[in-house]
C-alpha atoms as one frame of an Amber mdcrd trajectory, in Angstrom:
protein
   0.068   0.085   0.023   1.276   3.913  -0.676   3.181   5.397   2.084   0.500
   7.945   4.215   1.179  11.184   3.520  -0.323  12.304   6.450  -4.075  14.470
   6.281  -3.940  17.034   3.392  -5.278  18.911   5.698  -2.343  19.497   8.457
  -0.569  21.089   5.770  -0.849  24.251   4.824  -0.445  25.981   1.915   3.089
  27.080   0.303   1.502  28.366  -3.254   0.036  31.579  -2.582  -2.733  30.393
  -5.649  -5.408  30.498  -4.778  -7.926  27.827  -7.133 -11.934  27.305  -7.095
 -12.630  24.305  -7.519 -16.900  24.086  -8.629 -18.089  20.870  -7.796 -18.454
  18.469  -4.765 -18.568  15.060  -6.727 -15.790  12.985  -6.507 -13.690  14.381
  -9.120 -14.070  18.051  -8.149 -13.466  16.704  -4.155 -10.011  14.544  -5.608
  -8.631  17.553  -7.182  -9.136  20.347  -3.896  -7.080  17.103  -2.394  -4.131
  16.922  -4.604  -4.097  20.383  -5.023  -3.737  20.837  -1.396  -0.902  18.370
  -1.056   0.760  20.422  -4.126   1.257  22.824  -1.851  -1.934  24.834  -3.795
  -5.048  26.349  -1.768  -8.251  25.101  -3.111 -11.624  25.988  -2.829 -14.652
  24.132  -3.328 -18.111  25.641  -4.011 -20.866  23.944  -6.037 -23.452  25.543
  -8.228 -26.648  23.036  -7.149 -25.670  20.811  -9.868 -27.548  17.672 -10.002
 -27.117  14.831  -7.574 -25.610  12.345  -8.895 -26.819   8.794  -8.680 -26.451
   6.141  -5.744 -24.284   3.354  -7.290 -20.430   1.822  -6.886 -17.617   3.986
  -7.790 -15.415   1.591  -9.178 -11.739   3.081  -9.475  -8.730   1.177 -11.183
  -5.423   0.013  -8.764  -3.576   3.230 -10.491  -6.832   5.740  -9.623  -7.010
   3.546  -6.136  -3.431   4.391  -5.305  -3.907   8.013  -6.656  -6.575   9.042
  -4.070  -4.789   7.001  -1.253  -1.287   8.456  -2.039  -3.523  12.326  -1.603
  -3.597  10.729   2.214  -6.513   8.870   3.805  -5.708   5.725   2.261  -6.877
   3.596   5.099 -10.363   5.458   5.171 -10.257   4.444   1.035  -9.738   0.802
   1.420 -12.204   0.737   4.749 -15.300   2.442   2.901 -14.792   0.008  -0.382
 -13.995  -3.211  -1.339 -12.042  -5.586  -3.607 -13.015  -6.260  -7.357 -11.201
  -9.476  -7.951 -13.012 -10.534 -11.510 -15.233  -8.473 -13.933 -17.224 -10.481
 -15.876 -18.826  -9.892 -19.115 -21.295 -11.580 -20.571 -21.831 -10.766 -24.371
 -24.699 -10.782 -26.009 -23.600 -13.694 -28.478 -23.884 -15.379 -24.867 -20.433
 -16.195 -23.702 -18.966 -15.060 -20.697 -15.327 -13.535 -20.761 -13.557 -13.512
 -17.135 -11.086 -10.505 -16.470  -9.386 -11.375 -13.278  -7.586  -8.423 -11.225
  -3.911  -7.479 -11.859  -3.151  -6.814  -7.836  -0.039  -8.864  -7.285   0.311
  -7.289  -3.466   3.078  -5.122  -4.571   2.667  -1.202  -3.288   0.106  -0.289
  -5.742  -3.652  -0.662  -4.574  -5.864  -3.418  -6.503  -8.892  -2.465  -7.608
 -11.563  -0.818  -5.898 -15.568  -0.378  -5.329 -16.358   2.168  -3.014 -19.813
   3.840  -2.304 -20.088   7.884  -4.248 -20.975   9.376  -0.963 -18.651   7.660
   1.292 -16.063   8.462  -0.735 -16.630  11.819  -1.117 -16.875  11.423   2.371
 -13.111   9.900   2.502 -11.864  13.114   0.359 -13.574  16.190   2.264 -11.814
  14.879   5.136  -8.799  15.869   2.793  -9.486  19.093   3.271 -10.267  21.681
   6.204 -13.507  22.755   7.102 -12.580  26.397   5.526 -11.957  24.892   2.065
 -15.428  24.118   1.225 -18.348  26.361   0.715 -21.208  23.957  -0.248 -23.633
  26.954   0.365 -21.389  29.318  -1.647 -23.310  29.294  -5.294 -21.392  31.172
  -8.002 -23.175  32.613 -10.395 -20.821  34.979 -12.743 -17.160  33.785 -14.099
 -14.867  37.027 -15.647 -11.391  36.118 -16.993  -9.082  38.939 -16.420  -5.346
  39.638 -17.334  -4.539  39.057 -13.464  -6.658  35.748 -12.824 -10.712  35.123
 -12.892 -13.307  36.982 -11.311 -16.036  35.089 -10.247 -19.332  36.504  -8.658
 -21.491  34.406  -6.749 -25.288  34.411  -5.481 -24.980  36.319  -2.572 -23.249
  39.444  -4.450 -19.836  38.767  -2.901 -16.974  38.898  -6.048 -14.098  36.638
  -5.221 -10.372  36.397  -7.882  -8.781  33.277  -8.032  -6.125  32.215  -9.950
  -7.399  29.414 -11.565 -11.152  28.217 -11.654 -12.106  24.786 -12.432 -15.444
  23.064 -13.608 -15.890  19.465 -12.314 -19.665  19.462 -11.803 -20.322  16.866
 -14.534 -22.026  16.935 -18.060 -23.807  19.832 -16.655 -21.576  21.834 -15.655
 -22.126  25.254 -14.545 -18.387  26.711 -15.723 -18.258  24.911 -18.787 -21.437
  27.146 -20.125 -20.041  30.281 -18.838 -16.659  29.809 -20.505 -16.476  27.025
 -23.362 -20.215  25.977 -24.578 -23.408  27.898 -23.772 -25.642  25.326 -25.688
 -25.212  22.552 -22.680 -24.828  18.895 -22.836 -26.845  16.800 -25.422 -29.111
  13.428 -24.731 -26.369  10.399 -25.156 -29.767   8.203 -26.003 -30.039   5.795
 -23.227 -31.382   5.646 -19.532 -29.482   4.452 -16.199 -31.573   3.088 -14.034
 -30.841   2.648 -10.224 -32.522  -1.032  -9.050 -33.106  -3.055  -5.940 -33.639
  -6.107  -5.646 -34.903  -8.960  -3.259 -31.727 -10.022  -1.921 -28.094 -10.256
  -2.831 -26.813  -9.611  -6.329 -23.828 -11.407  -7.736 -20.483 -12.497  -5.859
 -18.736 -10.520  -3.448 -15.745  -8.845  -5.205 -17.038  -9.777  -8.803 -18.750
  -6.846 -11.034 -20.956  -8.786 -13.626 -22.500  -7.250 -16.926 -25.067  -8.242
 -19.184 -25.474  -6.831 -22.391 -27.733  -7.173 -24.895 -28.012  -5.012 -28.347
 -30.084  -2.109 -26.285 -29.076  -3.118 -22.615 -26.031  -3.586 -19.959 -27.124
  -4.896 -16.810 -24.496  -4.190 -14.093 -24.672  -5.844 -10.406 -21.736  -6.015
  -7.592 -18.930  -6.387  -6.710 -20.740  -5.677  -2.837 -22.235  -8.227  -1.396
 -25.484  -6.255  -0.098 -27.914  -4.694  -0.448 -28.773  -5.941  -3.946 -28.225
  -3.090  -6.385 -28.293  -3.086 -10.285 -27.722  -0.495 -12.511 -29.633  -0.759
 -15.709 -28.485   1.205 -19.047 -31.454   0.746 -21.733 -32.313   3.051 -24.780
 -35.412   0.944 -24.541 -36.967   2.728 -21.604 -37.189   6.523 -21.472 -37.184
   8.206 -17.762 -40.921   8.433 -17.444 -41.785   4.688 -16.720 -39.938   3.399
 -13.716 -42.420   0.066 -13.949 -41.462  -0.049 -17.656 -37.867  -0.254 -16.716
 -38.685  -3.542 -13.825 -40.267  -5.246 -16.447 -37.633  -4.967 -19.123 -34.664
  -5.533 -16.526 -36.551  -9.187 -15.243 -37.074 -10.493 -19.114 -33.621  -9.180
 -20.409 -30.958 -10.195 -17.169 -29.931 -13.374 -15.834 -27.032 -11.889 -13.612
 -27.565 -13.522  -9.662 -31.618 -14.123  -8.993 -32.723 -11.021 -11.466 -33.701
 -13.390 -13.321 -35.443 -15.357 -10.797 -37.887 -12.776  -9.320 -40.766 -10.834
 -10.852 -40.523  -7.155 -11.692 -43.300  -6.352  -8.882 -39.752  -7.564  -6.366
 -37.856  -4.950  -8.204 -37.769  -1.681  -6.530 -36.930   1.396  -9.113 -34.599
   3.693  -7.109 -33.937   6.345  -9.222 -33.250   7.132 -13.200 -32.573   9.786
 -15.193 -31.173  10.304 -19.213 -27.461  10.180 -19.166 -25.976  13.307 -21.103
 -22.290  13.891 -22.490 -20.962  17.519 -23.412 -20.661  18.387 -26.900 -16.698
  18.085 -27.606 -13.944  17.391 -25.547 -12.674  20.796 -24.043  -9.594  20.999
 -21.445  -8.220  24.330 -20.512  -8.567  28.006 -21.876  -6.535  30.110 -20.155
  -6.960  30.043 -16.305  -9.898  28.056 -16.555 -10.067  24.203 -16.732 -12.792
  21.312 -17.171 -12.117  17.291 -15.450 -14.207  14.413 -15.860 -17.166  14.327
 -17.631 -17.471  18.140 -18.132 -14.560  17.935 -19.921 -14.897  14.745 -22.094
 -17.367  13.579 -24.145 -17.597  10.091 -23.201 -20.625   7.895 -23.113 -21.474
   7.196 -19.345 -19.881   4.086 -18.275 -18.734   3.404 -14.853 -15.753   1.338
 -15.486 -14.220   4.359 -17.195 -15.363   7.562 -16.135 -14.769   7.437 -12.676
 -10.907   6.234 -12.669  -9.904   8.565 -15.557 -11.630  11.549 -13.724  -9.440
  10.447 -10.232  -6.543  10.445 -13.035  -7.465  14.433 -14.604  -7.734  15.487
 -11.039  -4.127  14.101 -10.846  -2.278  15.358 -13.368  -4.294  19.532 -13.211
  -2.808  19.042  -9.478   0.666  17.785 -11.342   0.792  20.372 -13.477   0.201
  23.233 -11.552   2.711  22.574  -8.522   4.898  22.094 -11.458   4.756  25.424
 -13.624   5.211  29.404 -12.923   2.573  30.050 -15.211  -1.177  29.270 -14.562
  -2.003  29.420 -18.210   1.039  27.401 -19.483   0.333  24.701 -16.530  -3.717
  24.544 -17.798  -2.020  24.181 -21.896   0.307  21.591 -20.176  -2.457  19.672
 -18.912  -4.629  19.967 -21.558  -2.113  18.616 -24.041  -1.441  15.367 -21.447
  -5.219  14.444 -21.021  -5.759  14.800 -24.758  -2.139  12.133 -25.272  -4.198
  10.248 -23.081  -7.310   9.568 -24.599  -5.342   8.752 -28.016  -3.939   5.869
 -25.961  -6.657   4.483 -25.115  -8.230   4.869 -28.778  -5.041   2.645 -29.581
  -6.501  -0.075 -27.649  -9.579  -0.204 -29.256 -10.351  -3.095 -32.133 -10.721
  -2.860 -35.917 -13.741  -0.824 -37.117 -14.810   0.212 -33.593 -15.214   4.087
 -33.489 -13.080   6.505 -30.512 -14.873   6.365 -27.632 -15.894   9.951 -27.793
 -17.790   8.857 -31.038 -19.421   5.944 -29.832 -23.136   6.963 -30.267 -26.473
   4.876 -30.312 -28.184   7.110 -32.502 -26.515   5.159 -35.509 -28.751   1.982
 -35.046 -25.890   0.127 -33.375 -27.408  -0.033 -30.037 -24.690  -0.383 -27.534
 -22.575  -2.834 -29.357 -19.720  -0.510 -30.060 -19.872   0.752 -26.421 -19.528
  -2.323 -25.335 -16.975  -3.182 -28.101 -14.803  -0.543 -26.481 -15.338  -1.029
 -23.224 -14.370  -4.370 -23.027 -11.174  -3.647 -24.868 -10.195  -1.054 -22.472
 -10.794  -3.419 -19.781  -8.571  -6.113 -20.977  -6.196  -3.866 -21.181  -6.302
  -2.533 -18.160  -7.380  -6.377 -16.034  -3.763  -8.003 -18.222  -1.513  -4.235
 -17.082  -0.260  -4.280 -20.971  -1.517  -1.313 -21.622  -0.767   2.038 -19.475
  -3.571   2.867 -16.952  -1.529   5.720 -14.831  -1.713   8.950 -15.597   2.192
   9.675 -15.708   2.049   7.353 -19.110   1.059  10.220 -21.085   3.174  13.015
 -20.585   3.462  16.950 -21.428   4.113  17.415 -24.677   7.145  20.069 -25.182
């Protein structure tokens, strides 16, 4: 396990630059933790962003190890379960079993943590004064000496850098990059509970059809299932339960009637329209920056990497604008490397779509290719592999 550096809250900033992180999500809080560990002074606020769905956050080994380096590794492990295997039940009926590559080294294994518990762990890495969740920004104005931000209470503050980490509906992105907002991806994601336990402890199981993805595990209880479908919109949870019951054969789901399935929540999936990372002193990370389709096997780990690389560049460059430009180049290179893992004929991750009549098949192929590489450890799974351009 990585050596503990001690709580980030105990290390006072050594860099006078103040960074505003907009978003109390996992990626926003991770960015603040990495920034403070790097000696900068982060402040976290929210914009009343949409509540993220309940469920597990799955972290690749590299992403889990990075979070542990930010402090609180013991808390992270205590709040999570280890992912030993990932089962992909393909639409052909075949099942592919991927086994965790954890080899007992200092790197953490694959982990799955409850989203709320993980946010709690990350908030403990920050002094109470660094998190101002009741503070809502309403206006952003880049200037020669920083970024002037006006809040709902009329207060105006100047920050050296502003980071948008509040998801596809990012206020920072709309204010600085893309006023049109995100676009629907074409699927609805449902969180469903089944009576009893679903799947095997330590195992993520996915069942694929051309139009659905059913995912359960790795937590042993309660019976929580993620159901992604192109066939049922967010207005009809009863239809979602019926559809899930008809297509799923993961664990006990196939053995229960739709009336026994409890739909917790559901909503359409969105993604941003184009890849945007930084402009001047404003940066984006996570789903606010990249137009990836919804997938819990990719997005959380890539978002943690974003946060790490952002803090790394801001700590190493004298000019914030130069640091953010280098950050953008590193993340673009990261995406290029991931796209090289995809099979022939599969579009890049950001071009996977359900609007071309092929349902989720492109996404399934892309996810499987990336997961195979990460589990086999024959592809880069560490942000340091994507070096900055000169």
